[in-house]
Short mmCIF file of C-alpha atoms and ligand atoms in Angstrom, two decimals:
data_model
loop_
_atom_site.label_atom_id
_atom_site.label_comp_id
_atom_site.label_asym_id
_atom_site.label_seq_id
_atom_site.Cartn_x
_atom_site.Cartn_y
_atom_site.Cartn_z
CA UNK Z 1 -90.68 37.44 1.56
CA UNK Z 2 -89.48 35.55 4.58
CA UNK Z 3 -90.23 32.00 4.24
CA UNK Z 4 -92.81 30.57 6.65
CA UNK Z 5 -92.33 26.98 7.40
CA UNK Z 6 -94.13 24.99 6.89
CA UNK Z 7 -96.80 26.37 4.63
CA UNK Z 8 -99.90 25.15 3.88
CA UNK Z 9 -99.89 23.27 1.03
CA UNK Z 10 -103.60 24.19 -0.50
CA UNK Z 11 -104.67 27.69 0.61
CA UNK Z 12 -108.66 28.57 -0.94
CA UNK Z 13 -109.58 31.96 -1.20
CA UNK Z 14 -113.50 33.44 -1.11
CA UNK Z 15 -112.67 36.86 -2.28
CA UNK Z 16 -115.38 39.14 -1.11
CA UNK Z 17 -116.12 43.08 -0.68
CA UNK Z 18 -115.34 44.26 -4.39
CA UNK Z 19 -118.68 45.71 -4.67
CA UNK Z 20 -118.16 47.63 -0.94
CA UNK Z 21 -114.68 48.64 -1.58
CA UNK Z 22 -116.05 50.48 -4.78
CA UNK Z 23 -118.79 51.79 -2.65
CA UNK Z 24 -116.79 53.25 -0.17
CA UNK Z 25 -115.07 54.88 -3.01
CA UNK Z 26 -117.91 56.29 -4.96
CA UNK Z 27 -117.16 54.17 -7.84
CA UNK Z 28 -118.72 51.33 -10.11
CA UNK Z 29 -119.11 47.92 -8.63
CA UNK Z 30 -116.96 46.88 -12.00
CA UNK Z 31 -114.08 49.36 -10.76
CA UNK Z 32 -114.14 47.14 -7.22
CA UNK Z 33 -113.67 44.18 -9.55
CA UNK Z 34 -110.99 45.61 -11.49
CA UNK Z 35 -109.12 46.44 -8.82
CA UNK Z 36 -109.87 42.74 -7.02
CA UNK Z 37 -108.12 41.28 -10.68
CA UNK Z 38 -105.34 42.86 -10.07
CA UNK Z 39 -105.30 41.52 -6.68
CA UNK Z 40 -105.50 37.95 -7.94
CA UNK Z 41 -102.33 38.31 -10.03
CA UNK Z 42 -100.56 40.10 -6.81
CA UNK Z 43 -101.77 37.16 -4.04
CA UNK Z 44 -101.31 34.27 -6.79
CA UNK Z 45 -97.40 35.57 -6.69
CA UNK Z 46 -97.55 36.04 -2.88
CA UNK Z 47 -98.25 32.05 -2.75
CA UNK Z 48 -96.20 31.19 -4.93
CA UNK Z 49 -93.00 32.85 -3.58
CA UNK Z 50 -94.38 31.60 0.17
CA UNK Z 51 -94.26 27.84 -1.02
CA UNK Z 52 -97.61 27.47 -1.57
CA UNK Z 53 -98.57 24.37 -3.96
CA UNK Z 54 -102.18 24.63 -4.80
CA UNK Z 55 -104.19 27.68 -5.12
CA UNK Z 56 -107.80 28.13 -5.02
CA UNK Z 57 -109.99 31.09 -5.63
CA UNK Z 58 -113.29 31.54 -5.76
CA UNK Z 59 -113.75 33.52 -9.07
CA UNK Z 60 -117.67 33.24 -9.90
CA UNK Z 61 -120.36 30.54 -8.05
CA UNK Z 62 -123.24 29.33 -9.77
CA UNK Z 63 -124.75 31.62 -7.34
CA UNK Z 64 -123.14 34.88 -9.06
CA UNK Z 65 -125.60 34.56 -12.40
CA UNK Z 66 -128.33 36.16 -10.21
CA UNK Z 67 -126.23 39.59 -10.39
CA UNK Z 68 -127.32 42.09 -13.27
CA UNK Z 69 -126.27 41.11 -16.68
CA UNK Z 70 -124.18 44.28 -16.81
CA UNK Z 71 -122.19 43.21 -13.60
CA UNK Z 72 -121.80 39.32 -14.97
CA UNK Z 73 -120.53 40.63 -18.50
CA UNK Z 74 -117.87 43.41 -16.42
CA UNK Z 75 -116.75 40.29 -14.49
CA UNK Z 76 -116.32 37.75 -17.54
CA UNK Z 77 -114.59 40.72 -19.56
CA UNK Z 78 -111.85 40.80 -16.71
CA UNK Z 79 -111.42 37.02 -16.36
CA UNK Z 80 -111.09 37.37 -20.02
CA UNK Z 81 -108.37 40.10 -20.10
CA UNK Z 82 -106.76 37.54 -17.28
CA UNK Z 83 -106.53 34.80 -19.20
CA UNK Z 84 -105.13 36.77 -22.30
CA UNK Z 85 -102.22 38.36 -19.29
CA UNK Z 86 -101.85 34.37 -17.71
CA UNK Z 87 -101.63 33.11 -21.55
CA UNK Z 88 -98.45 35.68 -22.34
CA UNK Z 89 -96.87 34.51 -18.55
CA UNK Z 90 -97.00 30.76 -19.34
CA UNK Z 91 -93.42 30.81 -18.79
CA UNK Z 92 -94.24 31.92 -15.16
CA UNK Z 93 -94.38 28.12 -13.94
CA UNK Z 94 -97.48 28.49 -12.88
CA UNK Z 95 -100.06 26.09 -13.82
CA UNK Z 96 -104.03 26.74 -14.71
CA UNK Z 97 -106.70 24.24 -13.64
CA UNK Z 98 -110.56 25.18 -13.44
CA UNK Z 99 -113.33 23.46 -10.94
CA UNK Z 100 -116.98 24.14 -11.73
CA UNK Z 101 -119.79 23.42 -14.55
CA UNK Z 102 -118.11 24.55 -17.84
CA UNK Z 103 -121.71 24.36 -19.75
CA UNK Z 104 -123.25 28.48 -18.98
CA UNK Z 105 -119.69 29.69 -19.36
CA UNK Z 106 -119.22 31.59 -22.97
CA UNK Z 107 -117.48 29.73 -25.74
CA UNK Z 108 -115.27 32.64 -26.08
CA UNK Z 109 -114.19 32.03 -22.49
CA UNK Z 110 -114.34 28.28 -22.06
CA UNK Z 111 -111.85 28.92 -25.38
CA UNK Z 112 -109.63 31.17 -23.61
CA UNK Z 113 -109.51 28.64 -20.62
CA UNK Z 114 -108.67 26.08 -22.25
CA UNK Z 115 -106.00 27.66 -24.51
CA UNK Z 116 -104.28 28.55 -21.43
CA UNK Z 117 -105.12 25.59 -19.32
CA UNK Z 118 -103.28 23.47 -22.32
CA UNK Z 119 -100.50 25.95 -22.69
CA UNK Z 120 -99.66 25.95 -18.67
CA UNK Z 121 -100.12 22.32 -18.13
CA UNK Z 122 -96.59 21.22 -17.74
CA UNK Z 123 -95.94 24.22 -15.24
CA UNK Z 124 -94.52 22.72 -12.21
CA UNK Z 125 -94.95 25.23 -9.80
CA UNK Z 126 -98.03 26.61 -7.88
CA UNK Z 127 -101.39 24.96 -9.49
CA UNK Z 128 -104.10 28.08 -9.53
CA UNK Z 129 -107.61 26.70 -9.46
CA UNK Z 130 -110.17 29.04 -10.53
CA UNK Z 131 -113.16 28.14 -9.45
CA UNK Z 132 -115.52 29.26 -11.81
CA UNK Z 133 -119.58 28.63 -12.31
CA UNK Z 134 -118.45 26.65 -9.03
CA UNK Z 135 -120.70 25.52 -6.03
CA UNK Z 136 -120.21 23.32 -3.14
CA UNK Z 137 -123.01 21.45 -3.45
CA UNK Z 138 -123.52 21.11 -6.73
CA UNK Z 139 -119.53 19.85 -6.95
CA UNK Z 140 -120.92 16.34 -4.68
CA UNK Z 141 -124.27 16.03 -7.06
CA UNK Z 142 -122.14 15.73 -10.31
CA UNK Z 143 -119.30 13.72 -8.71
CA UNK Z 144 -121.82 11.09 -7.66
CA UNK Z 145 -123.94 11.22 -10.91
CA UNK Z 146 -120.68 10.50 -12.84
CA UNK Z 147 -120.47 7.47 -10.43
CA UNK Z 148 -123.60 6.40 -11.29
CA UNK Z 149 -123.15 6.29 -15.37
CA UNK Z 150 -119.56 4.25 -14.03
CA UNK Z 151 -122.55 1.96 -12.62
CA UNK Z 152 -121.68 2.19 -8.87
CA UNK Z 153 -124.18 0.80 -6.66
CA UNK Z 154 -122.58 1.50 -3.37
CA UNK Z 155 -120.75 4.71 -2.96
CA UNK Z 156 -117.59 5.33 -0.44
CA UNK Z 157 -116.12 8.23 0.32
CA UNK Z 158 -113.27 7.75 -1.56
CA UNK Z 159 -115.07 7.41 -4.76
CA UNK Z 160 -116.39 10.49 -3.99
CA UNK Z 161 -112.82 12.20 -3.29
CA UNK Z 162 -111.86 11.15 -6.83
CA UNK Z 163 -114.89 12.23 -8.97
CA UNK Z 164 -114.31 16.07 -7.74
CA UNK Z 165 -113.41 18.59 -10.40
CA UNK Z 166 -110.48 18.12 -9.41
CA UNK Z 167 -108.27 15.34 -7.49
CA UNK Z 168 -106.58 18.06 -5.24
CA UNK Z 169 -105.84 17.62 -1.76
CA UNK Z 170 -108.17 19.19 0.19
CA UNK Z 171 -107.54 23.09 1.35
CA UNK Z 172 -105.31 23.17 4.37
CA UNK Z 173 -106.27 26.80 4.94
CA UNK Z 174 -109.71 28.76 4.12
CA UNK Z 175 -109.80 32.53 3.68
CA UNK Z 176 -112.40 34.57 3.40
CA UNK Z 177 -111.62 38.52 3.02
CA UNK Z 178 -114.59 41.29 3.99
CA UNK Z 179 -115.67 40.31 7.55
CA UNK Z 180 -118.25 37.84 6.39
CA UNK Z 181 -118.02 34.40 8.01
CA UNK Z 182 -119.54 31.82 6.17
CA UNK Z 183 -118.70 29.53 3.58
CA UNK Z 184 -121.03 30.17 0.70
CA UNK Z 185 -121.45 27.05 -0.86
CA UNK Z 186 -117.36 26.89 -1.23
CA UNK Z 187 -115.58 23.23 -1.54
CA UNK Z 188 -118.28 21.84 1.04
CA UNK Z 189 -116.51 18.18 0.84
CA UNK Z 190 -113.25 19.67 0.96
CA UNK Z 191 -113.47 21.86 3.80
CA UNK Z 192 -114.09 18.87 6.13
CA UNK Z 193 -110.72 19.64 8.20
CA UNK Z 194 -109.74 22.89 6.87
CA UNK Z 195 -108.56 25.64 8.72
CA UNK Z 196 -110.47 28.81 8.57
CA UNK Z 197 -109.45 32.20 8.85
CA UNK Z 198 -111.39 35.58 8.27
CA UNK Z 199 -110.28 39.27 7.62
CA UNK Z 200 -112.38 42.22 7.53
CA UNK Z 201 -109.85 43.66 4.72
CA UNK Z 202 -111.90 43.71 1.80
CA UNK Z 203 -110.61 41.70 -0.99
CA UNK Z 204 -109.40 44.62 -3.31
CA UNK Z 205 -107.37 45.98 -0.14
CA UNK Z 206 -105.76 42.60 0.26
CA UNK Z 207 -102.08 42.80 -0.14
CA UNK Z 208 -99.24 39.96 0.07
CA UNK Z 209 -98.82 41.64 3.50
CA UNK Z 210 -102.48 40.78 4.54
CA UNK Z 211 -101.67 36.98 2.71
CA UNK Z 212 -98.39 36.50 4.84
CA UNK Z 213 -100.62 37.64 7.92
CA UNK Z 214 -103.38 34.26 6.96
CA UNK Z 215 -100.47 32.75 6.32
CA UNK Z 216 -98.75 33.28 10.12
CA UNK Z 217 -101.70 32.82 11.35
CA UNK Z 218 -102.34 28.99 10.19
CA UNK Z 219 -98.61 28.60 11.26
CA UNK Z 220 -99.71 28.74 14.94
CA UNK Z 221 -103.11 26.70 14.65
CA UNK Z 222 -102.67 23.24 15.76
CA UNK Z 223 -104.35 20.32 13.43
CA UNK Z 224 -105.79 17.56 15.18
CA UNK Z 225 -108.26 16.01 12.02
CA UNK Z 226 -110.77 14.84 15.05
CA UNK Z 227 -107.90 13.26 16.87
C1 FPP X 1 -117.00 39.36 -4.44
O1 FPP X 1 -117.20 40.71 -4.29
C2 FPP X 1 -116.26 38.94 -5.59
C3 FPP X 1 -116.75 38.25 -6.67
C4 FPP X 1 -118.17 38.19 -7.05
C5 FPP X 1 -115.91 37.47 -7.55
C6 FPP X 1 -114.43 37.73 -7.50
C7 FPP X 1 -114.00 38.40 -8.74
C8 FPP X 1 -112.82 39.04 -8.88
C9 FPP X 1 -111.80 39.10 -7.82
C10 FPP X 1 -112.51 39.76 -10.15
C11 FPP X 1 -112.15 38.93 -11.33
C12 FPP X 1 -111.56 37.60 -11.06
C13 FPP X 1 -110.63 37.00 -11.85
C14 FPP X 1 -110.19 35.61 -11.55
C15 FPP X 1 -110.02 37.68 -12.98
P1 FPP X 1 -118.68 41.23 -4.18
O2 FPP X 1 -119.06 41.82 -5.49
O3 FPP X 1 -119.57 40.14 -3.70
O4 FPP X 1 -118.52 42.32 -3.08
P2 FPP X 1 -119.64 42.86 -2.07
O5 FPP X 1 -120.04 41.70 -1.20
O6 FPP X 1 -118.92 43.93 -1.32
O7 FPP X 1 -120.76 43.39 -2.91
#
């Protein structure tokens, strides 16, 4: 793939439609989901080959546990079956971090996660963030908490920066597949100055050609950060 320069360094992903691509296809919500795993593996590669450094996706919000049981066991099966695929591809150079609550997540999976996260963790290449039992909100309630059991008084917003999940730098491009144009309770803090870009292609339709489209189209925005 041509190389776009330059890129952005932290692209986030909301991956949305799964559930109307299967739709439109007559099939099982899960069979949307499948189809969007396979997707993650495709873009992850897209980024990495583009130059991208940090790569976040929103896997699962702490919103998602108010889907059917059926539909949250379907969608922990396939992060499961990921993590078996990124475990076997360590040697990929790409590295596994994870931002959200880990307490709710199954031991077999937080086992998984961490047997991978530990086995990528000198990978010096793209950094994929899964977000996972992740929420905006709720991302700024434990980071100051944790500041308050360091016995902070007065907070700054640096101090907040640093108790994230994780000390990444913040997103310099947003996407959000589907058509919907929000930002659902995704890296609230974070998305301060972050571009924003939105595609009606549903998430299991989106291809390294729709990714190198985002990615043109951040090439031409101009960045001012309130200047
Ligand atoms: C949104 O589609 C997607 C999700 C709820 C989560 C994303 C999950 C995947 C891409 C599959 C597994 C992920 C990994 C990392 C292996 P939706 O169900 O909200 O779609 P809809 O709005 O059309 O119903």
């Amino acid at each position: 793939m041509q190389k776009l320069s330059p890129p952005p360094a932290h692209v986030a992903i909301i991956m949305d439609g799964n559930g109307r691509w299967a739709a439109a296809k007559k099939l099982p919500r899960e069979e949307g989901h499948r189809k969007g795993a396979q997707v993650v593996e495709a873009v992850t590669k897209a980024a990495q080959n583009a130059g991208v450094k940090y790569l976040t996706l929103y896997a699962f919000s702490t919103e998602n546990w108010r889907r059917s049981p059926a539909e949250i066991a379907a969608l922990m099966r396939l992060l499961s079956q990921t993590l078996d695929k990124y475990r076997a591809q360590k040697d990929n150079n790409v590295r596994l971090i994870v931002s959200g609550r880990r307490r709710k997540l199954g031991k077999a999976v937080l086992a998984k996660l961490d047997n991978v996260i530990n086995a990528t963790a000198k990978n010096k290449g793209l950094t994929l963030n899964l977000a996972l039992n992740y929420g905006g909100r709720q991302e700024i309630v434990d980071a100051a908490n944790k500041l308050l059991t360091l016995g902070k008084t007065k907070i700054a917003e640096a101090d907040i920066s640093k108790n994230l999940y994780n000390n990444l730098p913040a997103p310099d491009l947003i996407i959000r597949t589907s058509g919907e144009q929000r930002l659902s309770n995704f890296l609230l803090w974070q998305a301060a100055y972050s571009e924003l870009y939105f595609t009606p292609v549903l998430w299991p339709d989106f291809d390294e050609d729709a990714f190198t489209a985002a990615l043109k189209d951040y090439a031409r925005r101009q960045r001012r950060f309130g200047k």
